[in-house]
Amino acid sequence: MPAAAKSPPTEKPVPAPAPGTGMSAVQRALRKLGLLRDIDFALYLPMRYEDETRIVRLADTRDGEMAQIEAVVTESEVVYRPRRQLIVTVDDGSDTCQLRFFNFYPSQLKQLAVGARVRIRGEVRGGFVGRQMMHPAVKAAGTALPEALTPVYSTIAGLAQPVLRREVRSGLARAVLDETLPPGAAPYGTWDLRRALDFLHYPAPDVAIATLEDHSHPAWQRLKADELLAQQLSQLQARRQRAAQRAPVLEVDSAGGKLHKDLLGALPFALTGAQQRVGEEITRDLAREVPMHRLLQGDVGSGKTVVAALAAARCIDAGFQCALMAPTEILAAQHFGKLVNWLDPLLAERGLRVAWLTGSQKKKERDTMAAAVESGEAALVVGTHAVISEKVRFRRLALAVIDEQHRFGVAQRLALRGKAGEDVEPHLLMMSATPIPRTLAMSYYADLDVSTLDELPPGRTPIVTKLVADHRRDEVIDRIRAQLEQGRQVYWVCPLIEESEAVDLRNATETRDELAEALGEQVRVGLLHSRMPTAEKQSVMEDFTANRLQVLVSTTVIEVGVDVPNASLMVIEHAERFGLSQLHQLRGRVGRGAAASACVLLYSPNEGGRVGEAARARLKAMAETSDGFEIARRDLEIRGPGEFLGARQSGAPLLRFADLTNDALLLDWARELAPKMLDRHPDLAARHVDRWLGSKAEYLKA
């Protein structure tokens, strides 16, 4: 065991909760941090360290340096100008230092009385009155110095560092950290897990801090390797468990898939090569009794809805039902409009229909739709979360399609899959317009088959993207006038709905009024935001689609699914505030017709005339490329995998320690070892997954 684990401070036990009150405040705070099991405490690593292992002379300190000194109090007084504060002067024999406290207690006055010898740790600042420390940490002098760096953990209100340190130390001591890797399997040069964790919580003072900060130390490497292995094991287990399950075999009858053929013949366009290839991949999956678990990814406008419609036709041809669930009513309505147009005339010949289910429907209409689903008359059900409500019962659900799947929680995805009945699993097709970079797919989506639409349908016009500073707003309005004179329509996207004192951004309501005044009475300017009643939102979208509105001022509610070919200009206000994927999705709302289209990113520089580094990188990427896969790659670079995957945090646990950009070799090691462990050392594999993921591994089924 390294020296870091020596000399534990004397610790008091966590106070027990008062009778009848349940958990104590400390226990509630620990639970909020996700610290439930001993291993959770052991894996809760410091965000930084403080060096309390040595005393320095004041004369040897430099401006801005964190230092720990021992000195005698020579002056101590409470002053009231300009505000109440405690000012203390100390002398360590080499120099003097003034301590300032704006918040203090009577016990501190006693602790810092003249003549007291104290140990002080804080940031040394030079000033007109000599050296100063603001609110330093103070304790009695003469106690033994620790032999390891002091950990500083991320915490929450009501959970002080000393208490959290005590709890982590206790959990680490209790945690079972025996070896779960097969003999000789650990990556070369890494430490065993117990030694690694002891060291990372309490590193020796002579360690190179840079190796802790950049996670290159062998102790860090071991943790990252174990974490990646747990992830690969759990996803491989999920894949194998699914292979043991049974799904309906969706083979066509002797008629040869008439609905599928009729739909192909009725479409007013030809499929792209990518759509044909992906359609064949899905068809092969549906004809097997192993449940399909496929991610269909494609850039904005690549034609995912058509692929989903053809998959639904295969399902219906085989005598089963299909459900399509989208995260917003606007997106679900877009799908419904297309699918009704394509499929309803063909289904009517068979006595079937496309059903519509959303939470905003009136009870009578929703009950009618639910009855059609239960009877089997509704061969295809399109909607929002209402599709998975308890009252909706499918007669023969065999295919579930989830659009923008990353925006659904895991419990919702599992609920849709549960609609097929107890003995069978539905085939699952998840769609995403946010392409997944390869390294991410290898890690987070290792349990999925991935199909990619990497070809845009003919007729999609390239979109010119321009960066424009906010002070050139009038030029943008002139450009809008020019588009309107050509009979085109315009989107203007704002980040807020109403005034916010916290964030000084223009809001959608104010912008609508401003544009209406600037463009004149002959131009109709509409407003769309998420707080509007559903019927009103639908009415606004119908008016814009029919060109009864020429300009639509909106929040990001139009991010996905909205398809108005006549709209040729997208203005995104405060573009520096949006995420890269969101900017790309919004840009994809134009360029859907024959007219040349443009996207104006209107940004507001700070007082220095600049925007932040990350925002600058996002805007630069948008201006340089319209390739969704390149956008996704840059987005991953800027944000890292945790933020990139967003809502997936509610499902498959994200990597806390490993970095896919820098740890590709460890990922390769984990991917190679995982199947061998499951085959040859299943007990070790089960213990390893339980250690790292616990109950979260269950969510990988989604």
Short mmCIF file of N, CA and C in Angstrom, two decimals, residues 462-572:
data_model
loop_
_atom_site.label_atom_id
_atom_site.label_comp_id
_atom_site.label_asym_id
_atom_site.label_seq_id
_atom_site.Cartn_x
_atom_site.Cartn_y
_atom_site.Cartn_z
N PRO A 462 -27.65 22.75 -51.73
CA PRO A 462 -26.67 23.06 -50.68
C PRO A 462 -27.06 24.34 -49.95
N ILE A 463 -26.72 24.40 -48.66
CA ILE A 463 -27.09 25.55 -47.83
C ILE A 463 -25.84 26.37 -47.55
N VAL A 464 -25.89 27.64 -47.89
CA VAL A 464 -24.78 28.56 -47.59
C VAL A 464 -24.93 29.04 -46.16
N THR A 465 -23.87 28.94 -45.36
CA THR A 465 -23.93 29.37 -43.95
C THR A 465 -23.06 30.61 -43.75
N LYS A 466 -23.64 31.64 -43.17
CA LYS A 466 -22.92 32.91 -42.95
C LYS A 466 -22.93 33.25 -41.46
N LEU A 467 -21.79 33.72 -40.95
CA LEU A 467 -21.70 34.23 -39.58
C LEU A 467 -21.85 35.74 -39.63
N VAL A 468 -22.79 36.28 -38.87
CA VAL A 468 -23.07 37.72 -38.89
C VAL A 468 -23.17 38.22 -37.45
N ALA A 469 -22.40 39.25 -37.11
CA ALA A 469 -22.47 39.84 -35.77
C ALA A 469 -23.79 40.58 -35.59
N ASP A 470 -24.27 40.64 -34.35
CA ASP A 470 -25.59 41.18 -34.06
C ASP A 470 -25.76 42.64 -34.49
N HIS A 471 -24.66 43.41 -34.54
CA HIS A 471 -24.81 44.83 -34.90
C HIS A 471 -25.16 44.99 -36.39
N ARG A 472 -25.08 43.91 -37.17
CA ARG A 472 -25.47 43.96 -38.58
C ARG A 472 -26.88 43.40 -38.79
N ARG A 473 -27.68 43.49 -37.77
CA ARG A 473 -29.04 42.95 -37.78
C ARG A 473 -29.88 43.53 -38.91
N ASP A 474 -29.74 44.81 -39.18
CA ASP A 474 -30.53 45.45 -40.24
C ASP A 474 -30.24 44.83 -41.60
N GLU A 475 -28.98 44.42 -41.84
CA GLU A 475 -28.64 43.78 -43.11
C GLU A 475 -29.37 42.45 -43.26
N VAL A 476 -29.51 41.75 -42.13
CA VAL A 476 -30.22 40.46 -42.16
C VAL A 476 -31.69 40.69 -42.50
N ILE A 477 -32.29 41.72 -41.93
CA ILE A 477 -33.70 42.02 -42.22
C ILE A 477 -33.86 42.39 -43.70
N ASP A 478 -32.88 43.11 -44.27
CA ASP A 478 -32.92 43.43 -45.71
C ASP A 478 -32.90 42.14 -46.54
N ARG A 479 -32.10 41.17 -46.08
CA ARG A 479 -32.02 39.89 -46.81
C ARG A 479 -33.35 39.14 -46.73
N ILE A 480 -34.01 39.27 -45.59
CA ILE A 480 -35.33 38.64 -45.45
C ILE A 480 -36.30 39.24 -46.46
N ARG A 481 -36.27 40.58 -46.58
CA ARG A 481 -37.16 41.24 -47.55
C ARG A 481 -36.93 40.69 -48.96
N ALA A 482 -35.66 40.52 -49.32
CA ALA A 482 -35.33 40.03 -50.67
C ALA A 482 -35.89 38.62 -50.89
N GLN A 483 -35.81 37.77 -49.86
CA GLN A 483 -36.35 36.41 -49.99
C GLN A 483 -37.87 36.44 -50.12
N LEU A 484 -38.51 37.30 -49.35
CA LEU A 484 -39.97 37.39 -49.39
C LEU A 484 -40.45 37.89 -50.75
N GLU A 485 -39.70 38.82 -51.35
CA GLU A 485 -40.08 39.34 -52.68
C GLU A 485 -40.05 38.25 -53.74
N GLN A 486 -39.23 37.19 -53.50
CA GLN A 486 -39.16 36.07 -54.43
C GLN A 486 -40.21 35.00 -54.11
N GLY A 487 -41.07 35.30 -53.13
CA GLY A 487 -42.12 34.35 -52.76
C GLY A 487 -41.66 33.29 -51.79
N ARG A 488 -40.46 33.45 -51.21
CA ARG A 488 -39.92 32.46 -50.28
C ARG A 488 -40.37 32.75 -48.85
N GLN A 489 -40.10 31.79 -47.95
CA GLN A 489 -40.44 31.94 -46.54
C GLN A 489 -39.18 31.85 -45.68
N VAL A 490 -39.31 32.32 -44.44
CA VAL A 490 -38.13 32.50 -43.58
C VAL A 490 -38.43 32.00 -42.17
N TYR A 491 -37.43 31.30 -41.58
CA TYR A 491 -37.45 30.98 -40.15
C TYR A 491 -36.55 31.96 -39.41
N TRP A 492 -36.96 32.34 -38.21
CA TRP A 492 -36.09 33.12 -37.32
C TRP A 492 -36.18 32.43 -35.95
N VAL A 493 -35.08 31.86 -35.50
CA VAL A 493 -35.08 31.06 -34.27
C VAL A 493 -34.45 31.84 -33.12
N CYS A 494 -35.13 31.88 -31.99
CA CYS A 494 -34.64 32.56 -30.79
C CYS A 494 -34.47 31.54 -29.65
N PRO A 495 -33.54 31.78 -28.73
CA PRO A 495 -33.34 30.81 -27.64
C PRO A 495 -34.32 30.93 -26.49
N LEU A 496 -35.01 32.08 -26.33
CA LEU A 496 -35.91 32.25 -25.19
C LEU A 496 -37.31 32.63 -25.65
N ILE A 497 -38.28 32.43 -24.76
CA ILE A 497 -39.67 32.78 -25.06
C ILE A 497 -40.01 34.15 -24.48
N GLU A 498 -39.62 34.39 -23.24
CA GLU A 498 -39.95 35.64 -22.56
C GLU A 498 -38.70 36.25 -21.99
N GLU A 499 -38.82 37.49 -21.55
CA GLU A 499 -37.68 38.17 -20.95
C GLU A 499 -37.16 37.40 -19.75
N SER A 500 -35.87 37.34 -19.63
CA SER A 500 -35.24 36.70 -18.48
C SER A 500 -34.24 37.67 -17.90
N GLU A 501 -34.34 37.91 -16.61
CA GLU A 501 -33.38 38.81 -15.97
C GLU A 501 -32.01 38.17 -15.88
N ALA A 502 -31.99 36.83 -15.85
CA ALA A 502 -30.72 36.12 -15.69
C ALA A 502 -29.91 36.11 -16.98
N VAL A 503 -30.57 36.04 -18.11
CA VAL A 503 -29.86 35.93 -19.39
C VAL A 503 -30.36 37.04 -20.31
N ASP A 504 -29.45 37.90 -20.72
CA ASP A 504 -29.84 39.05 -21.53
C ASP A 504 -29.91 38.64 -23.01
N LEU A 505 -30.97 37.97 -23.39
CA LEU A 505 -31.15 37.54 -24.78
C LEU A 505 -32.47 38.10 -25.30
N ARG A 506 -32.50 38.39 -26.59
CA ARG A 506 -33.77 38.80 -27.19
C ARG A 506 -34.72 37.60 -27.14
N ASN A 507 -35.97 37.85 -26.95
CA ASN A 507 -36.90 36.73 -26.88
C ASN A 507 -37.80 36.68 -28.11
N ALA A 508 -38.42 35.51 -28.27
CA ALA A 508 -39.18 35.26 -29.49
C ALA A 508 -40.34 36.25 -29.65
N THR A 509 -41.02 36.55 -28.56
CA THR A 509 -42.18 37.44 -28.65
C THR A 509 -41.76 38.84 -29.12
N GLU A 510 -40.70 39.35 -28.51
CA GLU A 510 -40.20 40.68 -28.88
C GLU A 510 -39.72 40.69 -30.33
N THR A 511 -39.04 39.63 -30.73
CA THR A 511 -38.51 39.56 -32.09
C THR A 511 -39.64 39.50 -33.11
N ARG A 512 -40.70 38.74 -32.80
CA ARG A 512 -41.85 38.69 -33.72
C ARG A 512 -42.42 40.09 -33.94
N ASP A 513 -42.59 40.83 -32.84
CA ASP A 513 -43.14 42.19 -32.95
C ASP A 513 -42.21 43.10 -33.74
N GLU A 514 -40.91 42.98 -33.49
CA GLU A 514 -39.93 43.82 -34.18
C GLU A 514 -39.91 43.54 -35.68
N LEU A 515 -39.95 42.24 -36.05
CA LEU A 515 -39.93 41.89 -37.47
C LEU A 515 -41.22 42.31 -38.15
N ALA A 516 -42.35 42.14 -37.47
CA ALA A 516 -43.63 42.54 -38.06
C ALA A 516 -43.63 44.03 -38.38
N GLU A 517 -43.07 44.83 -37.47
CA GLU A 517 -43.01 46.29 -37.70
C GLU A 517 -42.05 46.63 -38.83
N ALA A 518 -40.89 45.95 -38.87
CA ALA A 518 -39.88 46.26 -39.89
C ALA A 518 -40.31 45.83 -41.28
N LEU A 519 -41.06 44.72 -41.39
CA LEU A 519 -41.39 44.17 -42.70
C LEU A 519 -42.71 44.69 -43.25
N GLY A 520 -43.52 45.33 -42.40
CA GLY A 520 -44.75 45.94 -42.89
C GLY A 520 -45.96 45.04 -42.78
N GLU A 521 -47.13 45.64 -42.94
CA GLU A 521 -48.39 44.93 -42.74
C GLU A 521 -48.64 43.84 -43.77
N GLN A 522 -48.02 43.97 -44.96
CA GLN A 522 -48.28 42.98 -46.01
C GLN A 522 -47.61 41.64 -45.73
N VAL A 523 -46.69 41.60 -44.77
CA VAL A 523 -46.01 40.35 -44.42
C VAL A 523 -46.57 39.82 -43.11
N ARG A 524 -47.00 38.56 -43.12
CA ARG A 524 -47.53 37.94 -41.89
C ARG A 524 -46.40 37.22 -41.16
N VAL A 525 -46.20 37.59 -39.90
CA VAL A 525 -45.14 37.00 -39.08
C VAL A 525 -45.79 36.19 -37.96
N GLY A 526 -45.48 34.90 -37.89
CA GLY A 526 -46.07 34.02 -36.89
C GLY A 526 -45.11 33.74 -35.74
N LEU A 527 -45.65 33.20 -34.67
CA LEU A 527 -44.86 32.87 -33.47
C LEU A 527 -45.15 31.44 -33.06
N LEU A 528 -44.10 30.69 -32.75
CA LEU A 528 -44.25 29.30 -32.33
C LEU A 528 -43.30 29.01 -31.18
N HIS A 529 -43.84 28.52 -30.07
CA HIS A 529 -42.96 28.11 -28.96
C HIS A 529 -43.63 26.98 -28.19
N SER A 530 -42.86 26.32 -27.33
CA SER A 530 -43.30 25.08 -26.70
C SER A 530 -44.41 25.29 -25.67
N ARG A 531 -44.59 26.51 -25.17
CA ARG A 531 -45.61 26.73 -24.14
C ARG A 531 -47.00 26.98 -24.72
N MET A 532 -47.09 27.10 -26.04
CA MET A 532 -48.39 27.33 -26.67
C MET A 532 -49.25 26.07 -26.59
N PRO A 533 -50.57 26.21 -26.52
CA PRO A 533 -51.44 25.03 -26.58
C PRO A 533 -51.19 24.26 -27.87
N THR A 534 -51.37 22.95 -27.81
CA THR A 534 -51.07 22.10 -28.97
C THR A 534 -51.85 22.52 -30.20
N ALA A 535 -53.13 22.80 -30.02
CA ALA A 535 -53.96 23.18 -31.18
C ALA A 535 -53.44 24.45 -31.83
N GLU A 536 -52.98 25.39 -31.00
CA GLU A 536 -52.45 26.64 -31.53
C GLU A 536 -51.14 26.40 -32.28
N LYS A 537 -50.29 25.52 -31.72
CA LYS A 537 -49.03 25.18 -32.41
C LYS A 537 -49.32 24.55 -33.77
N GLN A 538 -50.27 23.62 -33.80
CA GLN A 538 -50.61 22.96 -35.06
C GLN A 538 -51.16 23.96 -36.07
N SER A 539 -51.96 24.89 -35.60
CA SER A 539 -52.54 25.90 -36.48
C SER A 539 -51.45 26.78 -37.09
N VAL A 540 -50.49 27.19 -36.26
CA VAL A 540 -49.39 28.03 -36.75
C VAL A 540 -48.58 27.27 -37.80
N MET A 541 -48.26 25.99 -37.52
CA MET A 541 -47.47 25.20 -38.48
C MET A 541 -48.23 24.99 -39.78
N GLU A 542 -49.54 24.77 -39.68
CA GLU A 542 -50.34 24.60 -40.90
C GLU A 542 -50.34 25.88 -41.73
N ASP A 543 -50.45 27.04 -41.05
CA ASP A 543 -50.43 28.32 -41.76
C ASP A 543 -49.08 28.56 -42.43
N PHE A 544 -48.00 28.18 -41.75
CA PHE A 544 -46.66 28.38 -42.34
C PHE A 544 -46.45 27.42 -43.51
N THR A 545 -46.87 26.18 -43.35
CA THR A 545 -46.73 25.19 -44.42
C THR A 545 -47.51 25.62 -45.66
N ALA A 546 -48.68 26.23 -45.45
CA ALA A 546 -49.54 26.66 -46.56
C ALA A 546 -49.16 28.06 -47.07
N ASN A 547 -48.09 28.65 -46.53
CA ASN A 547 -47.61 29.99 -46.94
C ASN A 547 -48.61 31.10 -46.58
N ARG A 548 -49.47 30.84 -45.58
CA ARG A 548 -50.31 31.92 -45.07
C ARG A 548 -49.51 32.77 -44.08
N LEU A 549 -48.41 32.23 -43.58
CA LEU A 549 -47.42 32.98 -42.81
C LEU A 549 -46.13 33.00 -43.62
N GLN A 550 -45.51 34.16 -43.75
CA GLN A 550 -44.28 34.24 -44.55
C GLN A 550 -43.02 34.11 -43.68
N VAL A 551 -43.12 34.55 -42.42
CA VAL A 551 -41.98 34.47 -41.50
C VAL A 551 -42.45 33.77 -40.23
N LEU A 552 -41.67 32.79 -39.78
CA LEU A 552 -42.01 32.08 -38.55
C LEU A 552 -40.91 32.32 -37.52
N VAL A 553 -41.25 33.06 -36.46
CA VAL A 553 -40.33 33.26 -35.33
C VAL A 553 -40.60 32.13 -34.34
N SER A 554 -39.56 31.41 -33.99
CA SER A 554 -39.77 30.19 -33.22
C SER A 554 -38.64 29.96 -32.23
N THR A 555 -38.94 29.18 -31.20
CA THR A 555 -37.87 28.62 -30.36
C THR A 555 -37.45 27.31 -31.02
N THR A 556 -36.64 26.53 -30.35
CA THR A 556 -36.08 25.33 -30.98
C THR A 556 -37.09 24.20 -31.11
N VAL A 557 -38.37 24.49 -30.88
CA VAL A 557 -39.41 23.49 -31.06
C VAL A 557 -39.44 22.99 -32.51
N ILE A 558 -38.86 23.76 -33.45
CA ILE A 558 -38.82 23.34 -34.86
C ILE A 558 -37.54 22.59 -35.20
N GLU A 559 -36.77 22.23 -34.18
CA GLU A 559 -35.43 21.65 -34.42
C GLU A 559 -35.45 20.46 -35.35
N VAL A 560 -36.39 19.54 -35.16
CA VAL A 560 -36.42 18.35 -36.00
C VAL A 560 -37.81 18.14 -36.59
N GLY A 561 -37.84 17.55 -37.77
CA GLY A 561 -39.09 17.07 -38.33
C GLY A 561 -39.87 18.05 -39.19
N VAL A 562 -39.67 19.37 -39.01
CA VAL A 562 -40.46 20.35 -39.76
C VAL A 562 -39.96 20.40 -41.20
N ASP A 563 -40.89 20.27 -42.14
CA ASP A 563 -40.52 20.15 -43.55
C ASP A 563 -41.37 21.10 -44.39
N VAL A 564 -40.82 22.28 -44.70
CA VAL A 564 -41.50 23.27 -45.53
C VAL A 564 -40.57 23.62 -46.69
N PRO A 565 -40.75 22.97 -47.85
CA PRO A 565 -39.81 23.16 -48.97
C PRO A 565 -39.65 24.60 -49.43
N ASN A 566 -40.68 25.45 -49.21
CA ASN A 566 -40.61 26.83 -49.70
C ASN A 566 -39.78 27.74 -48.80
N ALA A 567 -39.40 27.25 -47.61
CA ALA A 567 -38.58 28.07 -46.70
C ALA A 567 -37.12 28.00 -47.14
N SER A 568 -36.52 29.16 -47.40
CA SER A 568 -35.16 29.18 -47.98
C SER A 568 -34.15 29.92 -47.12
N LEU A 569 -34.58 30.53 -46.03
CA LEU A 569 -33.65 31.28 -45.18
C LEU A 569 -33.91 30.94 -43.71
N MET A 570 -32.86 30.59 -43.01
CA MET A 570 -32.92 30.31 -41.57
C MET A 570 -32.01 31.31 -40.86
N VAL A 571 -32.58 32.08 -39.94
CA VAL A 571 -31.79 32.99 -39.11
C VAL A 571 -31.82 32.45 -37.68
N ILE A 572 -30.65 32.22 -37.11
CA ILE A 572 -30.56 31.71 -35.73
C ILE A 572 -29.95 32.80 -34.87
#
